[in-house]
Amino acid sequence: MNKIEEYKSEKPGLEVMHDLPRYAEEGWEAITDGDKERLKWLGVFFRRQTPGKFMMRVRIPNGMSNSEQLRVIAELGQDCGKGFVDITTRQQVQLRWFRIDQVRQIWDRLESVGLVSLQTGMDNIRNVVGCPLSGLGANELLDASAMVREYNDMFVGNPEYTNLPRKFNVTITGCMDNCTHGSTQDISLTPAVCPDEGEPVLGFPVLGFNVAVGGKQGSGGFRPATPLNVFAAPSIAAEVCNQITLIFRDHGPREARNKCRLAFLVDEWGADRFREELERRMGCILPPAGRDMTPEDGSTDHMGISAQKQAGLNAAGLVVPAGRISCGQLLEVARLADTYGDGQLRLTPGQNLIIPNVPDARLEGLKAEPLLTELRHDAPGIMRGLVSCTGIDYCHFAQIETKELAVKTAAKLHKTLGDTGPLTMHWSGCSNACGNHTVADIGIQGKRARVDGEVIDAVDVFLGDKFAGMAEREPLTNVPCDVLPEVLTRILGRTPAAVA
Ligand code: SF4
């Protein structure tokens, strides 16, 4: 049994809630090793990099938020934090630098606007990701946000779901622009039309989802989700996710932590056995996969100004460099959402923000706001596609600093190359791949490398499909960080596909 399974068998993760008042009184030094891990069940993270200063991950299903919520988060960042917050690739927010005795008051303020941090770490179902333009996007097959909420409500706060073998990532999306990287998720529900072909049967055709399972990026590297040849109608989509989660809970491997993701169970069982078990638990035969409505390649980030499906309304996607935003900027974003939109806000898997529901007549006013020179709707391609994990400042797994280096590298590339056109550059500080570097045009993974007898900050560079046919398509290994901009400039400067 691995250490985390031992901790869970001694005391379930959520039970640490009862110890919190004592720890608030006695201070962080009194927290046991087991409870430091269990606190992650509450979304409270002890950081070895900053002992005594904690991080909290706030769950925002489908990235759907509003000015009231983000105002509270910004105020918390000012009152208890470090003056900034990070937007993550799971469309949620991370607060940093608060003390253990401040957790209760932070929760109270979050709960007052309908937010919780529960189960955002460790062996739990992480924030469920969906298209940030759900219900609004001109190119969505169906609005899946209700199914995200239905599934979310099944497990948040429910101890039945808090002892999974490992973390569990889910996306449910009706967007036909592949904006949530479905192939990387443990469960991926992506838009489809059933039946795929042939004569419609009673009650069909239906718009819904094809189901794939076992995608991952860490734990040994990228493995794309395996299609189950199952179509899930919207009415059963949340229950399908629920039953797959329970299959993982009951049958997932629990030995070595790096072999516990759902992918390993799918590899062991194969798609057919997995589907049979799913049908047994659902109590019905599920229809075969429908017509896949996602593009074969490419994806969209929903940045910039786009016309919504609702006539006369627009969504303004604002680029937040590497996902880090000051609390002052966040308060201003909330004001702009109230002034120019209807107060709604969306967080994207690209760590950016969207102000939706801006009428045509207010668009020019929004574009003229000073904040939009910092969080640009018309950012150059290399900045628009920039994603970065936390890095060494706050993550003890990290091999290098990431966020600042990512922004500086992108700025240098822009200066030398001009606008590259759409280009994604994702940074992860280690092989855990929180920066989703396996699904980027340029994927950067930090490492320490020995070069000329000296151990230095370095990266491996992975090049995506845009670079097919180039000699450098193989990963470039051990690239010293201080020459990375020059190396990337050489590659991009010779790549017409990447330079529009
Ligand atoms: Fe930390 Fe590695 Fe994840 Fe970055 S990718 S946040 S360094 S665990």
Short mmCIF file of N, CA and C in Angstrom, two decimals, residues 343-442:
data_model
loop_
_atom_site.label_atom_id
_atom_site.label_comp_id
_atom_site.label_asym_id
_atom_site.label_seq_id
_atom_site.Cartn_x
_atom_site.Cartn_y
_atom_site.Cartn_z
N GLY A 343 -22.48 40.99 -16.17
CA GLY A 343 -21.86 40.52 -14.92
C GLY A 343 -21.29 39.12 -15.01
N GLN A 344 -21.64 38.36 -16.05
CA GLN A 344 -21.07 37.02 -16.20
C GLN A 344 -19.59 37.09 -16.58
N LEU A 345 -18.84 36.10 -16.13
CA LEU A 345 -17.43 35.97 -16.54
C LEU A 345 -17.12 34.50 -16.74
N ARG A 346 -16.22 34.21 -17.63
CA ARG A 346 -15.82 32.81 -17.89
C ARG A 346 -14.30 32.71 -17.79
N LEU A 347 -13.85 31.59 -17.22
CA LEU A 347 -12.41 31.28 -17.18
C LEU A 347 -12.15 30.19 -18.20
N THR A 348 -11.00 30.27 -18.86
CA THR A 348 -10.75 29.33 -19.97
C THR A 348 -9.64 28.33 -19.61
N PRO A 349 -9.61 27.17 -20.29
CA PRO A 349 -8.51 26.21 -20.07
C PRO A 349 -7.15 26.78 -20.50
N GLY A 350 -7.15 27.87 -21.24
CA GLY A 350 -5.90 28.53 -21.61
C GLY A 350 -5.48 29.56 -20.59
N GLN A 351 -6.09 29.54 -19.39
CA GLN A 351 -5.76 30.43 -18.26
C GLN A 351 -6.12 31.89 -18.55
N ASN A 352 -7.13 32.09 -19.36
CA ASN A 352 -7.54 33.45 -19.70
C ASN A 352 -8.96 33.72 -19.23
N LEU A 353 -9.47 34.93 -19.50
CA LEU A 353 -10.80 35.35 -19.05
C LEU A 353 -11.66 35.78 -20.24
N ILE A 354 -12.96 35.60 -20.09
CA ILE A 354 -13.89 36.07 -21.13
C ILE A 354 -14.99 36.90 -20.46
N ILE A 355 -15.22 38.09 -21.01
CA ILE A 355 -16.40 38.88 -20.62
C ILE A 355 -17.46 38.64 -21.70
N PRO A 356 -18.52 37.89 -21.37
CA PRO A 356 -19.54 37.61 -22.40
C PRO A 356 -20.68 38.62 -22.36
N ASN A 357 -21.59 38.46 -23.32
CA ASN A 357 -22.84 39.22 -23.35
C ASN A 357 -22.62 40.72 -23.45
N VAL A 358 -21.66 41.12 -24.27
CA VAL A 358 -21.42 42.56 -24.50
C VAL A 358 -22.19 42.96 -25.77
N PRO A 359 -23.17 43.85 -25.64
CA PRO A 359 -23.92 44.26 -26.84
C PRO A 359 -23.02 44.99 -27.84
N ASP A 360 -23.37 44.89 -29.11
CA ASP A 360 -22.59 45.55 -30.18
C ASP A 360 -22.29 46.99 -29.82
N ALA A 361 -23.30 47.68 -29.30
CA ALA A 361 -23.17 49.12 -29.06
C ALA A 361 -22.17 49.45 -27.96
N ARG A 362 -21.84 48.46 -27.12
CA ARG A 362 -20.89 48.75 -26.02
C ARG A 362 -19.48 48.23 -26.30
N LEU A 363 -19.31 47.62 -27.44
CA LEU A 363 -18.04 46.95 -27.73
C LEU A 363 -16.87 47.93 -27.83
N GLU A 364 -17.09 49.03 -28.53
CA GLU A 364 -15.97 49.98 -28.70
C GLU A 364 -15.58 50.59 -27.36
N GLY A 365 -16.56 50.83 -26.50
CA GLY A 365 -16.27 51.37 -25.17
C GLY A 365 -15.40 50.40 -24.37
N LEU A 366 -15.75 49.13 -24.44
CA LEU A 366 -14.96 48.12 -23.73
C LEU A 366 -13.52 48.08 -24.28
N LYS A 367 -13.41 48.08 -25.59
CA LYS A 367 -12.07 47.99 -26.19
C LYS A 367 -11.19 49.19 -25.82
N ALA A 368 -11.83 50.31 -25.52
CA ALA A 368 -11.07 51.53 -25.20
C ALA A 368 -10.67 51.60 -23.72
N GLU A 369 -11.10 50.65 -22.92
CA GLU A 369 -10.76 50.67 -21.49
C GLU A 369 -9.26 50.45 -21.29
N PRO A 370 -8.63 51.22 -20.38
CA PRO A 370 -7.17 51.07 -20.16
C PRO A 370 -6.75 49.64 -19.82
N LEU A 371 -7.58 48.90 -19.08
CA LEU A 371 -7.19 47.54 -18.69
C LEU A 371 -6.90 46.67 -19.91
N LEU A 372 -7.55 46.99 -21.03
CA LEU A 372 -7.37 46.13 -22.21
C LEU A 372 -6.03 46.35 -22.91
N THR A 373 -5.23 47.32 -22.39
CA THR A 373 -3.84 47.38 -22.87
C THR A 373 -2.97 46.40 -22.09
N GLU A 374 -3.48 45.93 -20.93
CA GLU A 374 -2.73 44.93 -20.14
C GLU A 374 -3.26 43.52 -20.42
N LEU A 375 -4.57 43.37 -20.37
CA LEU A 375 -5.21 42.09 -20.69
C LEU A 375 -5.83 42.27 -22.08
N ARG A 376 -5.06 41.93 -23.09
CA ARG A 376 -5.46 42.35 -24.45
C ARG A 376 -6.42 41.37 -25.10
N HIS A 377 -7.37 41.94 -25.84
CA HIS A 377 -8.25 41.09 -26.65
C HIS A 377 -7.59 40.79 -27.99
N ASP A 378 -6.59 41.60 -28.33
CA ASP A 378 -5.90 41.45 -29.62
C ASP A 378 -4.42 41.13 -29.40
N ALA A 379 -4.14 40.30 -28.40
CA ALA A 379 -2.75 39.97 -28.09
C ALA A 379 -2.10 39.23 -29.24
N PRO A 380 -0.76 39.40 -29.42
CA PRO A 380 -0.08 38.62 -30.47
C PRO A 380 -0.21 37.13 -30.21
N GLY A 381 -0.17 36.36 -31.30
CA GLY A 381 -0.44 34.92 -31.22
C GLY A 381 0.36 34.20 -30.16
N ILE A 382 1.63 34.50 -30.04
CA ILE A 382 2.50 33.77 -29.11
C ILE A 382 2.10 34.05 -27.65
N MET A 383 1.59 35.25 -27.37
CA MET A 383 1.16 35.59 -26.01
C MET A 383 -0.23 35.00 -25.74
N ARG A 384 -1.05 35.02 -26.75
CA ARG A 384 -2.42 34.50 -26.65
C ARG A 384 -2.43 33.00 -26.33
N GLY A 385 -1.46 32.29 -26.87
CA GLY A 385 -1.44 30.84 -26.67
C GLY A 385 -0.51 30.41 -25.55
N LEU A 386 -0.14 31.35 -24.68
CA LEU A 386 0.82 31.03 -23.62
C LEU A 386 0.11 30.46 -22.40
N VAL A 387 0.61 29.32 -21.93
CA VAL A 387 0.09 28.68 -20.72
C VAL A 387 1.29 28.28 -19.88
N SER A 388 1.17 28.45 -18.57
CA SER A 388 2.29 28.00 -17.72
C SER A 388 1.77 27.46 -16.40
N CYS A 389 2.42 26.41 -15.95
CA CYS A 389 2.11 25.89 -14.61
C CYS A 389 2.74 26.80 -13.56
N THR A 390 2.59 26.43 -12.31
CA THR A 390 3.03 27.28 -11.21
C THR A 390 4.54 27.50 -11.18
N GLY A 391 5.30 26.43 -11.35
CA GLY A 391 6.75 26.54 -11.33
C GLY A 391 7.34 26.59 -9.93
N ILE A 392 8.64 26.81 -9.87
CA ILE A 392 9.42 26.56 -8.66
C ILE A 392 9.10 27.49 -7.49
N ASP A 393 8.51 28.65 -7.77
CA ASP A 393 8.21 29.57 -6.67
C ASP A 393 7.27 28.96 -5.64
N TYR A 394 6.33 28.12 -6.10
CA TYR A 394 5.31 27.59 -5.18
C TYR A 394 5.09 26.08 -5.30
N CYS A 395 5.85 25.40 -6.15
CA CYS A 395 5.64 23.96 -6.31
C CYS A 395 6.95 23.21 -6.11
N HIS A 396 6.95 22.27 -5.16
CA HIS A 396 8.21 21.61 -4.85
C HIS A 396 8.60 20.54 -5.88
N PHE A 397 7.70 20.21 -6.79
CA PHE A 397 8.07 19.29 -7.86
C PHE A 397 8.86 20.00 -8.97
N ALA A 398 8.71 21.30 -9.02
CA ALA A 398 9.24 22.06 -10.16
C ALA A 398 10.76 21.98 -10.23
N GLN A 399 11.24 21.88 -11.46
CA GLN A 399 12.68 21.88 -11.70
C GLN A 399 13.18 23.28 -12.04
N ILE A 400 12.28 24.12 -12.52
CA ILE A 400 12.68 25.48 -12.93
C ILE A 400 11.55 26.47 -12.61
N GLU A 401 11.87 27.75 -12.64
CA GLU A 401 10.85 28.81 -12.61
C GLU A 401 10.16 28.79 -13.98
N THR A 402 8.86 29.00 -14.02
CA THR A 402 8.16 28.89 -15.30
C THR A 402 7.44 30.18 -15.74
N LYS A 403 6.56 30.70 -14.88
CA LYS A 403 5.64 31.75 -15.37
C LYS A 403 6.39 32.97 -15.92
N GLU A 404 7.36 33.48 -15.14
CA GLU A 404 8.06 34.67 -15.58
C GLU A 404 8.88 34.37 -16.83
N LEU A 405 9.53 33.22 -16.82
CA LEU A 405 10.35 32.82 -17.97
C LEU A 405 9.48 32.65 -19.22
N ALA A 406 8.30 32.10 -19.03
CA ALA A 406 7.38 31.89 -20.16
C ALA A 406 7.01 33.23 -20.79
N VAL A 407 6.66 34.21 -19.94
CA VAL A 407 6.25 35.52 -20.46
C VAL A 407 7.43 36.21 -21.14
N LYS A 408 8.61 36.14 -20.52
CA LYS A 408 9.79 36.80 -21.11
C LYS A 408 10.16 36.15 -22.44
N THR A 409 10.09 34.82 -22.50
CA THR A 409 10.43 34.11 -23.75
C THR A 409 9.45 34.49 -24.86
N ALA A 410 8.16 34.52 -24.50
CA ALA A 410 7.15 34.89 -25.51
C ALA A 410 7.37 36.31 -26.00
N ALA A 411 7.71 37.22 -25.06
CA ALA A 411 7.93 38.62 -25.44
C ALA A 411 9.14 38.72 -26.39
N LYS A 412 10.20 37.97 -26.10
CA LYS A 412 11.39 38.01 -26.98
C LYS A 412 11.06 37.47 -28.37
N LEU A 413 10.29 36.38 -28.41
CA LEU A 413 9.93 35.80 -29.71
C LEU A 413 9.09 36.79 -30.52
N HIS A 414 8.18 37.47 -29.82
CA HIS A 414 7.34 38.45 -30.52
C HIS A 414 8.20 39.58 -31.08
N LYS A 415 9.18 40.01 -30.25
CA LYS A 415 10.04 41.12 -30.68
C LYS A 415 10.86 40.73 -31.91
N THR A 416 11.39 39.52 -31.93
CA THR A 416 12.24 39.13 -33.07
C THR A 416 11.43 38.70 -34.29
N LEU A 417 10.31 38.04 -34.06
CA LEU A 417 9.59 37.44 -35.19
C LEU A 417 8.35 38.22 -35.62
N GLY A 418 7.92 39.18 -34.80
CA GLY A 418 6.62 39.82 -35.07
C GLY A 418 5.52 38.84 -34.70
N ASP A 419 4.33 39.10 -35.22
CA ASP A 419 3.21 38.22 -34.84
C ASP A 419 3.36 36.86 -35.53
N THR A 420 3.40 35.81 -34.75
CA THR A 420 3.57 34.46 -35.29
C THR A 420 2.26 33.88 -35.83
N GLY A 421 1.15 34.59 -35.61
CA GLY A 421 -0.14 33.96 -35.87
C GLY A 421 -0.46 33.03 -34.73
N PRO A 422 -1.58 32.32 -34.82
CA PRO A 422 -1.97 31.44 -33.72
C PRO A 422 -0.89 30.41 -33.40
N LEU A 423 -0.47 30.38 -32.17
CA LEU A 423 0.60 29.47 -31.76
C LEU A 423 0.47 29.24 -30.26
N THR A 424 0.45 27.99 -29.84
CA THR A 424 0.37 27.73 -28.41
C THR A 424 1.74 27.30 -27.89
N MET A 425 2.14 27.89 -26.76
CA MET A 425 3.38 27.50 -26.10
C MET A 425 3.03 27.24 -24.63
N HIS A 426 3.14 25.98 -24.24
CA HIS A 426 2.73 25.58 -22.89
C HIS A 426 3.95 25.14 -22.09
N TRP A 427 4.03 25.62 -20.85
CA TRP A 427 5.18 25.34 -19.99
C TRP A 427 4.75 24.51 -18.79
N SER A 428 5.48 23.41 -18.55
CA SER A 428 5.34 22.65 -17.30
C SER A 428 6.71 22.61 -16.63
N GLY A 429 6.71 22.81 -15.32
CA GLY A 429 7.99 22.84 -14.61
C GLY A 429 8.57 21.47 -14.35
N CYS A 430 7.78 20.41 -14.63
CA CYS A 430 8.28 19.04 -14.47
C CYS A 430 7.40 18.12 -15.31
N SER A 431 7.65 16.81 -15.21
CA SER A 431 6.94 15.87 -16.08
C SER A 431 5.48 15.67 -15.68
N ASN A 432 5.04 16.27 -14.56
CA ASN A 432 3.63 16.12 -14.18
C ASN A 432 2.68 16.83 -15.14
N ALA A 433 3.21 17.74 -15.93
CA ALA A 433 2.48 18.30 -17.08
C ALA A 433 1.26 19.12 -16.71
N CYS A 434 1.28 19.81 -15.57
CA CYS A 434 0.12 20.65 -15.22
C CYS A 434 -0.07 21.79 -16.22
N GLY A 435 0.98 22.14 -16.95
CA GLY A 435 0.85 23.20 -17.97
C GLY A 435 0.37 22.65 -19.31
N ASN A 436 -0.06 21.37 -19.32
CA ASN A 436 -0.60 20.77 -20.56
C ASN A 436 0.37 20.88 -21.73
N HIS A 437 1.67 20.70 -21.46
CA HIS A 437 2.63 20.93 -22.55
C HIS A 437 2.57 19.85 -23.62
N THR A 438 1.88 18.74 -23.34
CA THR A 438 1.81 17.66 -24.33
C THR A 438 0.81 17.97 -25.45
N VAL A 439 0.01 19.01 -25.27
CA VAL A 439 -0.99 19.31 -26.30
C VAL A 439 -0.77 20.71 -26.90
N ALA A 440 0.47 21.16 -26.90
CA ALA A 440 0.77 22.50 -27.43
C ALA A 440 1.55 22.41 -28.74
N ASP A 441 1.55 23.52 -29.50
CA ASP A 441 2.43 23.58 -30.66
C ASP A 441 3.89 23.50 -30.20
N ILE A 442 4.19 24.25 -29.14
CA ILE A 442 5.52 24.17 -28.52
C ILE A 442 5.31 23.79 -27.06
#
